[in-house]
PDB file of C-alpha atoms and ligand atoms in Angstrom:
ATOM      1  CA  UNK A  26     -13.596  11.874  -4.965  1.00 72.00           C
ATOM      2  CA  UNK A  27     -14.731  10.478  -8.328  1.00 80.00           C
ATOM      3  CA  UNK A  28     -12.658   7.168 -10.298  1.00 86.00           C
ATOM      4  CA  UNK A  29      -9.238   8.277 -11.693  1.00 95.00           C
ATOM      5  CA  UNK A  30      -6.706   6.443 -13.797  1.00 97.00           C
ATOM      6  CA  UNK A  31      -3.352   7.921 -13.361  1.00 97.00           C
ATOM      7  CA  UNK A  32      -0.122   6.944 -15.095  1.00 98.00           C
ATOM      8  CA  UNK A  33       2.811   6.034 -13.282  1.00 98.00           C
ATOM      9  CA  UNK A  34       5.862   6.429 -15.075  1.00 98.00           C
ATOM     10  CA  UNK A  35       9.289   4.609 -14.766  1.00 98.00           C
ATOM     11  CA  UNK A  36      11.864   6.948 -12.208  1.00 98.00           C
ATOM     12  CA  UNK A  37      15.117   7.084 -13.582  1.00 98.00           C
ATOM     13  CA  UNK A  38      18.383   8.059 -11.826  1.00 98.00           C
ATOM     14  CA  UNK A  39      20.456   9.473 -14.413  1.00 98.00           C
ATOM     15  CA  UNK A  40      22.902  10.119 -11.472  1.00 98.00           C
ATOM     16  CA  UNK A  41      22.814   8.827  -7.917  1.00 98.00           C
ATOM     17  CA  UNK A  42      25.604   9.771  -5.079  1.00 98.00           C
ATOM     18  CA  UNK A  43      25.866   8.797  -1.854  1.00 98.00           C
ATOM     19  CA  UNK A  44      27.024  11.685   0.409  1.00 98.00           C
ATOM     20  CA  UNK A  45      26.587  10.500   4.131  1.00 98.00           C
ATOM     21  CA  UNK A  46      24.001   8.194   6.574  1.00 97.00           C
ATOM     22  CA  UNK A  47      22.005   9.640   8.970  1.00 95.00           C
ATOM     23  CA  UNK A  48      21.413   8.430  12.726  1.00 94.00           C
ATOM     24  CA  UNK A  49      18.489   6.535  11.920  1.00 93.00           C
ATOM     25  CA  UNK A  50      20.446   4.328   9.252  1.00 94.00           C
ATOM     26  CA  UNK A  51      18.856   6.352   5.699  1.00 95.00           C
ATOM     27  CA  UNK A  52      21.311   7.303   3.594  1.00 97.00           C
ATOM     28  CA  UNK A  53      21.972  10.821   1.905  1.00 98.00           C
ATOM     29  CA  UNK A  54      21.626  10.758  -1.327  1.00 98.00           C
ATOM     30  CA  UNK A  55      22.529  13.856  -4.588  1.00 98.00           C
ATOM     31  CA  UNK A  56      20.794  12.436  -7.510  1.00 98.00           C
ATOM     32  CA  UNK A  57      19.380  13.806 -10.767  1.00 98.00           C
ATOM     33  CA  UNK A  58      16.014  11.848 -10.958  1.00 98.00           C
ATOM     34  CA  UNK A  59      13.600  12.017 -14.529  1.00 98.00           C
ATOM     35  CA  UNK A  60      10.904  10.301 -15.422  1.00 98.00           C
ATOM     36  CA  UNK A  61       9.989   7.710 -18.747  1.00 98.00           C
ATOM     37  CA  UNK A  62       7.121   8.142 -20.864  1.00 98.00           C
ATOM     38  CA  UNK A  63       7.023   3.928 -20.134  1.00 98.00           C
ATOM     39  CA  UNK A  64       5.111   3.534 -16.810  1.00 98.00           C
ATOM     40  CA  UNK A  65       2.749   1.134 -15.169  1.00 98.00           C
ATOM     41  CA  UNK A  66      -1.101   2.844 -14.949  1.00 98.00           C
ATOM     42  CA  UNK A  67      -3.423   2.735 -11.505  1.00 98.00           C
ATOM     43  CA  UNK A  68      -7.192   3.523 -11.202  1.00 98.00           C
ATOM     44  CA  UNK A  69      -8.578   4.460  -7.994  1.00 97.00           C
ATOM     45  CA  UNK A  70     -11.894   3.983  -7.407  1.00 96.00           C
ATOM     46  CA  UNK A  71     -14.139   5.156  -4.420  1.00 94.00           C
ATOM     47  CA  UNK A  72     -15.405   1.630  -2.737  1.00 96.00           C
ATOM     48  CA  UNK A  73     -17.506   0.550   0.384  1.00 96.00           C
ATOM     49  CA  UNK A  74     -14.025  -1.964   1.206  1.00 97.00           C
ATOM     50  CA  UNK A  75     -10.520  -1.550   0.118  1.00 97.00           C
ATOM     51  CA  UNK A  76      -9.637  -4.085  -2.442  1.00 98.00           C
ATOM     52  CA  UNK A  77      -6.372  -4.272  -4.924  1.00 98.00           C
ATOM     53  CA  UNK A  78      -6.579  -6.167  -8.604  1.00 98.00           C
ATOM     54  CA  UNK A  79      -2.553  -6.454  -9.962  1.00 98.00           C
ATOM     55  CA  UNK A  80      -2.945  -7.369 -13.664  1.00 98.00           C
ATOM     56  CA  UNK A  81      -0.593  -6.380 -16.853  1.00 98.00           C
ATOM     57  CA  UNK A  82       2.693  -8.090 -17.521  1.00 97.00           C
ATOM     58  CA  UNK A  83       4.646  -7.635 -14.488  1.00 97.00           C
ATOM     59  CA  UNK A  84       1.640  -8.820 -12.387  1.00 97.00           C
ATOM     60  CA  UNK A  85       3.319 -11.566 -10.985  1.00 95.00           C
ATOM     61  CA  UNK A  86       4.690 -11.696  -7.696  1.00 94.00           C
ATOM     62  CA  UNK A  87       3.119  -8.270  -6.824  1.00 96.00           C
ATOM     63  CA  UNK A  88       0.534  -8.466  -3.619  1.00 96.00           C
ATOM     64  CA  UNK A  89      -2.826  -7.605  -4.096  1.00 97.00           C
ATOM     65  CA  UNK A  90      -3.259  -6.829  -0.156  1.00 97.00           C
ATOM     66  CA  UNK A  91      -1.976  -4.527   2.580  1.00 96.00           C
ATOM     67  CA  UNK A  92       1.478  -5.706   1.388  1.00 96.00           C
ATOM     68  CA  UNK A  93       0.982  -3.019  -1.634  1.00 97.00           C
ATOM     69  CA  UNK A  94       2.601   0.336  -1.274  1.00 97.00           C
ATOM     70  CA  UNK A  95      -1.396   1.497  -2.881  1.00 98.00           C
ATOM     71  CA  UNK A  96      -3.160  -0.093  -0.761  1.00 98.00           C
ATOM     72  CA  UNK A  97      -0.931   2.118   1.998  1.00 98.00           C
ATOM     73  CA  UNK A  98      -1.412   4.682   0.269  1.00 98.00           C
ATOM     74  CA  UNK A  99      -5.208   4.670   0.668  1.00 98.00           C
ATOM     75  CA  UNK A 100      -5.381   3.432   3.773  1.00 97.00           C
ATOM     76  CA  UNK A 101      -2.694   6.337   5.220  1.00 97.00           C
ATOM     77  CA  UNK A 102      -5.674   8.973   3.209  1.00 97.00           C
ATOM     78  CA  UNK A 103      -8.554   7.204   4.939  1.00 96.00           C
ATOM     79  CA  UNK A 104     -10.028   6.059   2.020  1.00 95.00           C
ATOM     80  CA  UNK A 105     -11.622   2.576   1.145  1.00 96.00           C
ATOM     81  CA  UNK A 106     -11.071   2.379  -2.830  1.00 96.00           C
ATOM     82  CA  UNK A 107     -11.158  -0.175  -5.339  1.00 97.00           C
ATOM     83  CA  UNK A 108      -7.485   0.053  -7.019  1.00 98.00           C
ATOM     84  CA  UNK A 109      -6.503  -1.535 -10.371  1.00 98.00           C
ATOM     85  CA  UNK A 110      -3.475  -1.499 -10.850  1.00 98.00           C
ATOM     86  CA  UNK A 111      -1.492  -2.207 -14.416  1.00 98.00           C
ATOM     87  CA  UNK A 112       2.169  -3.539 -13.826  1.00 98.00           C
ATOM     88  CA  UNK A 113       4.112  -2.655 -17.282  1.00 98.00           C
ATOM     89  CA  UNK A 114       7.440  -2.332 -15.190  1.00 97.00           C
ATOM     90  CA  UNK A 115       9.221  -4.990 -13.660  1.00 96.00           C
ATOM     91  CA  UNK A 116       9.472  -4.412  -9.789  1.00 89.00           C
ATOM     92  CA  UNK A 117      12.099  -4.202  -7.276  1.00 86.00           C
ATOM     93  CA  UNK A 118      14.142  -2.860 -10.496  1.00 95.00           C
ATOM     94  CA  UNK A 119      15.430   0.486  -9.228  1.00 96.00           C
ATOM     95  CA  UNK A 120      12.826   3.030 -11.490  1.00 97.00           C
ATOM     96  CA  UNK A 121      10.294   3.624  -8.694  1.00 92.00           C
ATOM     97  CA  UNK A 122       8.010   0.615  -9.313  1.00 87.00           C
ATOM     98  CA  UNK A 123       6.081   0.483  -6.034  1.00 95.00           C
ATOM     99  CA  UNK A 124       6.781   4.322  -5.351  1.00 97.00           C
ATOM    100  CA  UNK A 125       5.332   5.628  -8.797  1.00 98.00           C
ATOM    101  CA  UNK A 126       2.331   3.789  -8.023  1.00 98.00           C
ATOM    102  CA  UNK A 127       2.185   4.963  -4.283  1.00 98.00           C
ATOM    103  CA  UNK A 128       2.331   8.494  -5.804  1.00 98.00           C
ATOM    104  CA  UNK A 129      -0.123   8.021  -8.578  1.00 98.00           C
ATOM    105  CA  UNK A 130      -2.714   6.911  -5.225  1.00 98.00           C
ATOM    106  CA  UNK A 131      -1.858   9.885  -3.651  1.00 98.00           C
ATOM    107  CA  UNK A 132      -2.223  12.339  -7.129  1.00 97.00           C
ATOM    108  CA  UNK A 133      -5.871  10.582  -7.406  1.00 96.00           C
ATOM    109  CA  UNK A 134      -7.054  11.230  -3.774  1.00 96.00           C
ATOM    110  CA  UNK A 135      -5.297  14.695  -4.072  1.00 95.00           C
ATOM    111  CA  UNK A 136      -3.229  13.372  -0.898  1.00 96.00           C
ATOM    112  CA  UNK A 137       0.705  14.814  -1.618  1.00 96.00           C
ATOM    113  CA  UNK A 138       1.055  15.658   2.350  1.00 97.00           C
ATOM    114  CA  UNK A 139       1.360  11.436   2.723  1.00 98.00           C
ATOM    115  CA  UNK A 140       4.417  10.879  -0.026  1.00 97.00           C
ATOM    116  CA  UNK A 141       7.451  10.482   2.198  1.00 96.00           C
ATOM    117  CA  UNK A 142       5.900   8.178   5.354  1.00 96.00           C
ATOM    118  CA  UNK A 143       5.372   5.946   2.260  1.00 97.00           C
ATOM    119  CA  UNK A 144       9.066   5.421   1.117  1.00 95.00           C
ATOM    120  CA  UNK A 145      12.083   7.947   0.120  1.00 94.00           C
ATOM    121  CA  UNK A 146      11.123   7.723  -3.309  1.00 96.00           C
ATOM    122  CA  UNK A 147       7.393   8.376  -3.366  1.00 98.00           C
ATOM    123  CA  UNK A 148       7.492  12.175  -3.063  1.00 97.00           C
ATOM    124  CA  UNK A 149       9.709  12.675  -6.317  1.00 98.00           C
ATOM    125  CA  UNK A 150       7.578  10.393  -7.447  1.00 98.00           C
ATOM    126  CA  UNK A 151       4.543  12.900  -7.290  1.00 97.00           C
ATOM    127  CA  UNK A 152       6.616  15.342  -8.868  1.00 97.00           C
ATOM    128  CA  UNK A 153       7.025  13.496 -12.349  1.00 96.00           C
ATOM    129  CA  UNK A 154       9.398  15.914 -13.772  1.00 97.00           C
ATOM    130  CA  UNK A 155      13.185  16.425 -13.954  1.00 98.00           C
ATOM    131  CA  UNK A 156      14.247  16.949 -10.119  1.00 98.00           C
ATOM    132  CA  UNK A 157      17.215  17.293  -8.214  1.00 98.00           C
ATOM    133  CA  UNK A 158      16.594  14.993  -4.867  1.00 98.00           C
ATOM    134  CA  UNK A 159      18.855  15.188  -1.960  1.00 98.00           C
ATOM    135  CA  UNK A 160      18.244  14.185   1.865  1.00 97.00           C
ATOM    136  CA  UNK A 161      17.490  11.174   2.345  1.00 96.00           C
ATOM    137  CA  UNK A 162      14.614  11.673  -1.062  1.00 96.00           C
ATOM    138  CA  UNK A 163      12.408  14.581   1.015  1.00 96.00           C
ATOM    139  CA  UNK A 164      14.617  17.154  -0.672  1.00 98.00           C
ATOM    140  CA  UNK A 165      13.758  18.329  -3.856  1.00 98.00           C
ATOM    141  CA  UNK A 166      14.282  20.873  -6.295  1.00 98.00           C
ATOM    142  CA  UNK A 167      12.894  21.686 -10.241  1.00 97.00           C
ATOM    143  CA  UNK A 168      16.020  21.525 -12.606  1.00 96.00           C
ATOM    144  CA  UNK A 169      14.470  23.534 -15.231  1.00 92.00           C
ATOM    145  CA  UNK A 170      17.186  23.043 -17.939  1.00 92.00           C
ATOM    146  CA  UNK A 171      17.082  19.366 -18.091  1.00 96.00           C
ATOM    147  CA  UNK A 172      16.560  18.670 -21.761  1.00 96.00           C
ATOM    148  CA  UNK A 173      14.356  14.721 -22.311  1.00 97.00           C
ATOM    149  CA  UNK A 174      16.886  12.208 -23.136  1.00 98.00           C
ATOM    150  CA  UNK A 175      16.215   9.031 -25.696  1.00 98.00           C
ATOM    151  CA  UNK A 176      17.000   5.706 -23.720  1.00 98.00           C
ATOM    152  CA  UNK A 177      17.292   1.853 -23.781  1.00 98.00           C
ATOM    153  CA  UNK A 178      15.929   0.544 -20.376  1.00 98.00           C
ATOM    154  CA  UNK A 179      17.065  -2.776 -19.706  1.00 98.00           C
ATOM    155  CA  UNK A 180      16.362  -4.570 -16.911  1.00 98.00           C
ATOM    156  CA  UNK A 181      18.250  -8.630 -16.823  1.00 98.00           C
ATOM    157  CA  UNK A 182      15.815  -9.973 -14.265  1.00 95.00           C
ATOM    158  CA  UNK A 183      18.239 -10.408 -11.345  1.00 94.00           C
ATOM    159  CA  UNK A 184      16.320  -8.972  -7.941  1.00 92.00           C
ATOM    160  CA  UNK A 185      18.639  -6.783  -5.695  1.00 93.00           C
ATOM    161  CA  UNK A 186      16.576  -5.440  -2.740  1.00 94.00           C
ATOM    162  CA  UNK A 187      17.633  -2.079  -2.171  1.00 95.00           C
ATOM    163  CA  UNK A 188      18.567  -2.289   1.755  1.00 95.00           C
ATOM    164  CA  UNK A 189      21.256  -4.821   1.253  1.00 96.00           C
ATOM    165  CA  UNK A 190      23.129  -2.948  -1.828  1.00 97.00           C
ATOM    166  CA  UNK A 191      22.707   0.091   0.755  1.00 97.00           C
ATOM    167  CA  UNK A 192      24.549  -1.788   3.628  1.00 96.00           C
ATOM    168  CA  UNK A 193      27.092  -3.818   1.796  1.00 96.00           C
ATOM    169  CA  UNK A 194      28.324  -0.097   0.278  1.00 96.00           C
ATOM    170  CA  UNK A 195      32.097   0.619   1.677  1.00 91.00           C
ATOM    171  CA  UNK A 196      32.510   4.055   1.455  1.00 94.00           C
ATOM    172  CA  UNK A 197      29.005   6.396   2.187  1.00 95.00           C
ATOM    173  CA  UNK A 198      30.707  10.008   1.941  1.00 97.00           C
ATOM    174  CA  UNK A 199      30.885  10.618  -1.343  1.00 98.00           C
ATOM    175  CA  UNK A 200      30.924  13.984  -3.123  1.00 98.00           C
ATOM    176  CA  UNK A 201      27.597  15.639  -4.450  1.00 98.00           C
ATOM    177  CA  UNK A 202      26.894  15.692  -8.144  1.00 98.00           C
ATOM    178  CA  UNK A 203      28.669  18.881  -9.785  1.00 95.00           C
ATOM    179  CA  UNK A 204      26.646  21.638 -10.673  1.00 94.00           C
ATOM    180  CA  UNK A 205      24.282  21.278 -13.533  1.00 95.00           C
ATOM    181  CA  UNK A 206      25.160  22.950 -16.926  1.00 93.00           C
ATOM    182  CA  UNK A 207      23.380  26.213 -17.136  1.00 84.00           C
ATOM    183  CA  UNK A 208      23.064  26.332 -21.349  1.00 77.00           C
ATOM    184  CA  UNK A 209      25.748  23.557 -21.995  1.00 77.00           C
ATOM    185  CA  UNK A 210      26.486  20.386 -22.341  1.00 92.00           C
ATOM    186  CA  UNK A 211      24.512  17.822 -20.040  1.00 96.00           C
ATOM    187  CA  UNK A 212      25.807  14.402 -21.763  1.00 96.00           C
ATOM    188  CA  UNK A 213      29.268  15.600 -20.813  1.00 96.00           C
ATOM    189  CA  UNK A 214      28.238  16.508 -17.163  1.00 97.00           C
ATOM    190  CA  UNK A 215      26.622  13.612 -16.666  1.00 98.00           C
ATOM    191  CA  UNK A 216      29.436  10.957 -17.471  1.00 97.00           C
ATOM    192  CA  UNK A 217      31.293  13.046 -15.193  1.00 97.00           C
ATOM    193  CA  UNK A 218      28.567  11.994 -12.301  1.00 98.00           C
ATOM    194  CA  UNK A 219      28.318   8.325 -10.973  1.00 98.00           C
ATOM    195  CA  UNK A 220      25.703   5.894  -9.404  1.00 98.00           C
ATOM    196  CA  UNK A 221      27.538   5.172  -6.295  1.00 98.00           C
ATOM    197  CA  UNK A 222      25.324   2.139  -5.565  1.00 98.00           C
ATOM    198  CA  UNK A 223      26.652   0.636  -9.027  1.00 98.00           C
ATOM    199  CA  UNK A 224      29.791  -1.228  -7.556  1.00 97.00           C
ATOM    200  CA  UNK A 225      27.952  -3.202  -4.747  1.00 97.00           C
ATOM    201  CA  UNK A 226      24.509  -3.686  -6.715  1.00 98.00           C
ATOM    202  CA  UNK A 227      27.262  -5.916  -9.805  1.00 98.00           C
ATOM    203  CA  UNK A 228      29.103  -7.372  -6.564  1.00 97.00           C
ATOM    204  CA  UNK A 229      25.371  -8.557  -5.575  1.00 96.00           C
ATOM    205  CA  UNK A 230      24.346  -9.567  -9.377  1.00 97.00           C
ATOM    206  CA  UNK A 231      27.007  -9.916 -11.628  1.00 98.00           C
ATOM    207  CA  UNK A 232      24.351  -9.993 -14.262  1.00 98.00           C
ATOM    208  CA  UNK A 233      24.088  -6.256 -13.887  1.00 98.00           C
ATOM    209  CA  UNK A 234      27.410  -5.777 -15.792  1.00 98.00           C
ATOM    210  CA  UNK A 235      26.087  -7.878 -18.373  1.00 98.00           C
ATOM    211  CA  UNK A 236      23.608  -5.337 -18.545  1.00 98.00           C
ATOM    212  CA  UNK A 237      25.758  -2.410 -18.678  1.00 98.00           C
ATOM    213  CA  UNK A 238      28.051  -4.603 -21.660  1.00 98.00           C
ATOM    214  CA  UNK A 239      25.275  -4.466 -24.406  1.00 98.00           C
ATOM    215  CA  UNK A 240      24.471  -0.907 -23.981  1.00 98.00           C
ATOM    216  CA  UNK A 241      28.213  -0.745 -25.573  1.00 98.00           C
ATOM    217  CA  UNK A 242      27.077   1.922 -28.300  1.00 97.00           C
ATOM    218  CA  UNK A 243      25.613   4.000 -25.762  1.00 98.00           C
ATOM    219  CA  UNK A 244      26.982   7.738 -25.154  1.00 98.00           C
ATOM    220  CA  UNK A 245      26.488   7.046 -21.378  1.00 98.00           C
ATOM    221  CA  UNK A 246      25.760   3.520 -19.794  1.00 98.00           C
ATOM    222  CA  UNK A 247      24.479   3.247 -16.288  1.00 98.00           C
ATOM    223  CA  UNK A 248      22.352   1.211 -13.452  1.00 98.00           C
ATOM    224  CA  UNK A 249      19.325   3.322 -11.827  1.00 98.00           C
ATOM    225  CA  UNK A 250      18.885   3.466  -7.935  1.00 98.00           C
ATOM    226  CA  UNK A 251      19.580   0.170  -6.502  1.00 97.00           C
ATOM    227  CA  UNK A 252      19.685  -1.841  -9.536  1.00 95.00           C
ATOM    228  CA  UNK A 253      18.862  -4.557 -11.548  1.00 96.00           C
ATOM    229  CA  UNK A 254      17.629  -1.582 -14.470  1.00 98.00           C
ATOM    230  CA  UNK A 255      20.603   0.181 -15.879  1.00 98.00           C
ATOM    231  CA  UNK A 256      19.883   2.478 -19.032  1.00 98.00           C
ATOM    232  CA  UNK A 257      21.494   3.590 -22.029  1.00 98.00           C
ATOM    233  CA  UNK A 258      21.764   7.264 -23.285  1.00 98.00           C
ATOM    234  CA  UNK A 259      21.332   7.517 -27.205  1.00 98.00           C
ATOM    235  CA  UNK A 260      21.750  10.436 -29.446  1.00 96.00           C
ATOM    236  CA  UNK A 261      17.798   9.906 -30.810  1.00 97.00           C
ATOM    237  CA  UNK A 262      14.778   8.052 -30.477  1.00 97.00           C
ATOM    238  CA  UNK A 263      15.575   6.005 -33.677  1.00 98.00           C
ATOM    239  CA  UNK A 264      19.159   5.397 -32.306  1.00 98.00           C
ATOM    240  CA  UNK A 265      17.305   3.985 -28.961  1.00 98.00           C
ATOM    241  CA  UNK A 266      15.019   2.050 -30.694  1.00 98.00           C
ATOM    242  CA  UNK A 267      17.797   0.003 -33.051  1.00 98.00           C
ATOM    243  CA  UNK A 268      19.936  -0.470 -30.187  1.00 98.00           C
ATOM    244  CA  UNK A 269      16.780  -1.638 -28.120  1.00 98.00           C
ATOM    245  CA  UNK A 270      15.649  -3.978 -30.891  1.00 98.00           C
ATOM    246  CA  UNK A 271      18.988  -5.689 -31.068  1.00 98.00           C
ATOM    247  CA  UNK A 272      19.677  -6.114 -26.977  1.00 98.00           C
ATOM    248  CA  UNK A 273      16.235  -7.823 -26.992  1.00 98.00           C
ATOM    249  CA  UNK A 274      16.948 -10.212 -29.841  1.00 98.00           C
ATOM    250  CA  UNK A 275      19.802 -11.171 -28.375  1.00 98.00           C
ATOM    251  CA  UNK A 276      18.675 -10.980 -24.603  1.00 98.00           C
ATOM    252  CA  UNK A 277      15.257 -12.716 -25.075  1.00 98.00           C
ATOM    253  CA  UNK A 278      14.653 -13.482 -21.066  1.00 97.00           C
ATOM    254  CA  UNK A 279      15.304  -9.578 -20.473  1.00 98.00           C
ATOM    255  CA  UNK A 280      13.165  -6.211 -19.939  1.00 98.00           C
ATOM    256  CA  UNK A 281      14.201  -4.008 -23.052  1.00 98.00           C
ATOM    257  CA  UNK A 282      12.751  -0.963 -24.175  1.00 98.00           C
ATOM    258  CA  UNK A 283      13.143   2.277 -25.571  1.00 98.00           C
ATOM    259  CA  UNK A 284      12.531   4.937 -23.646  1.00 98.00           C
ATOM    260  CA  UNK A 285      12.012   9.353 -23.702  1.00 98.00           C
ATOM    261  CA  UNK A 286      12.113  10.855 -20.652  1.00 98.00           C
ATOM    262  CA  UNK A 287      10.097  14.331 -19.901  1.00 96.00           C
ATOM    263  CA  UNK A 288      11.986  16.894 -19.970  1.00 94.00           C
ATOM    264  CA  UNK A 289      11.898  20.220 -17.753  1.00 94.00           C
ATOM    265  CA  UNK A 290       8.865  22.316 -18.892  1.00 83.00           C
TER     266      UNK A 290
HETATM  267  O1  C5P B 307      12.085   4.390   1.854  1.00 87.87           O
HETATM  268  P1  C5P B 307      12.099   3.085   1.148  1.00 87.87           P
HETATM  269  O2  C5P B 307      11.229   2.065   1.801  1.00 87.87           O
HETATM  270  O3  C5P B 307      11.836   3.192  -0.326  1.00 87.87           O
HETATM  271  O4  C5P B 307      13.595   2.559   1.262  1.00 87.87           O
HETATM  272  C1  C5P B 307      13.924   1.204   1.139  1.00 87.87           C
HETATM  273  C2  C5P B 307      15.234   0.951   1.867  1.00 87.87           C
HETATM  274  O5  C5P B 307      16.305   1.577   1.169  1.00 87.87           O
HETATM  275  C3  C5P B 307      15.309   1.505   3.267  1.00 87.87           C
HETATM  276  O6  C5P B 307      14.800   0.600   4.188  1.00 87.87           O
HETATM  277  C4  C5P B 307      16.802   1.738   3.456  1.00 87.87           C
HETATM  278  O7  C5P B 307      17.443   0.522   3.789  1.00 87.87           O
HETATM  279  C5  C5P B 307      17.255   2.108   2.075  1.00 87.87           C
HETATM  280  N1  C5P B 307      17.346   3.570   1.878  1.00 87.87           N
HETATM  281  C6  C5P B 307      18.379   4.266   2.476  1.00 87.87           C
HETATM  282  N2  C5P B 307      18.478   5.627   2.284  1.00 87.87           N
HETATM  283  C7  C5P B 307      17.591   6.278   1.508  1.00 87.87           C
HETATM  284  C8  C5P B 307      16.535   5.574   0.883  1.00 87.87           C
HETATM  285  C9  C5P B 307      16.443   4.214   1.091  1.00 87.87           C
HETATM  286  O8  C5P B 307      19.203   3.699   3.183  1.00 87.87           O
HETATM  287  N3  C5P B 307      17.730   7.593   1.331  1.00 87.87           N
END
């Protein structure tokens, strides 16, 4: 292979149920995943040793060693590379973080087979478009209608690792999501949907309500996978951007920024 930079964009779940466990302890999920034109960026570069450089805002706190879901992901391809990777996204923040950049390794050494011994969330990771993801993640399907949405990401710094929202959930047979509009309205279908991992991620880090409270103008507020990150729906880019201008101003220690998702092709 030959250097690559790939970009690995923030994962988003607009909706995320819980329908069931399996033996092994994973959960099953039914969740409407997309993808933000925000992202944190990786270069790969063939190397005589493996070696990982974390730099960019978020770079704190992030291992530069084995420890790193890219330095995994190399390893797992057999490949010794030099990997610099940009953190724009805070991690452990329920929008992929460590995943996207697993799957941005594994786009760059052409290595998809490897996605789902690396994490649930690494193969819709690779997929970077609108997808519907059941199973316990492996499940995945193109949702070709989903329109791109204008957000407010805001993430209020609390840390909620994802096993223990996962275990301290009561009830793990939910319903699935409903079906997807064909032609109509998806704003309506999704505040009919839910993040089932909402309720125990606040009972974790009250802070996450606060989150939820100053995306008040929002058409739909919500968290994404396990939390801290909840987003805000807006009616337009310029209506995301205001909204995102004033929660930072008045949230100065917080992660705020407005957001387009890709839409299906
Ligand atoms: O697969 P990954 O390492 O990203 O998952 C982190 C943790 O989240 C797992 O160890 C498990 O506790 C929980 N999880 C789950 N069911 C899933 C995905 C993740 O219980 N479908």
């Amino acid at each position: 292979m030959t250097a690559a930079t790939e970009f690995a964009p923030a994962k988003i779940n607009l909706a995320l149920h819980v329908v069931g466990q399996e033996a092994n302890g994973y959960h099953l999920l039914d969740s409407l995943v997309v993808f933000a034109d925000v992202g944190d960026r990786v270069s790969v570069t063939p190397a005589s040793a493996m070696s990982v450089t974390v730099d960019g805002p978020f770079a704190e706190g992030v291992p530069n060693d084995a420890r790193n879901l890219v330095w995994k992901a190399a390893e797992r391809a057999g490949i010794a590379a030099q990997i610099v990777l940009t953190k724009n996204l805070p991690h452990g923040a329920g929008i992929g973080g460590g995943s996207s950049d697993a799957a941005a390794v594994l786009r760059a050494l052409g290595r998809p087979d490897l996605a789902l011994e690396l994490g649930a969330d690494v193969p819709v990771c690779l997929k970077a478009t609108p997808q519907r993801m059941q199973g316990i993640g492996d499940v995945l399907a193109d949702v070709p209608r989903c329109p791109a949405f204008s957000l407010v990401l805001v993430n209020p710094g609390a840390h909620v690792p994802t096993p223990d929202v996962f275990r301290a959930l009561q009830v793990k047979t939910n319903s699935p999501m409903k079906a997807m509009p064909t032609d109509g309205d998806w704003l309506a279908w999704l505040k009919a949907q839910r993040n089932d991992l909402q309720g125990a991620a606040i009972a974790r880090a009250p802070v996450i309500a606060d989150a939820l409270a100053v995306l008040h103008d929002a058409v739909l507020a919500r968290m994404s996978g396990s939390g801290s990150t909840c987003f805000g729906i807006y009616p337009d880019r310029i209506g995301a951007e205001k909204a995102a201008a004033r929660i930072a101003q008045n949230n100065p220690d917080w992660w705020v920024t407005a957001s387009q998702t890709v839409g299906a092709s």
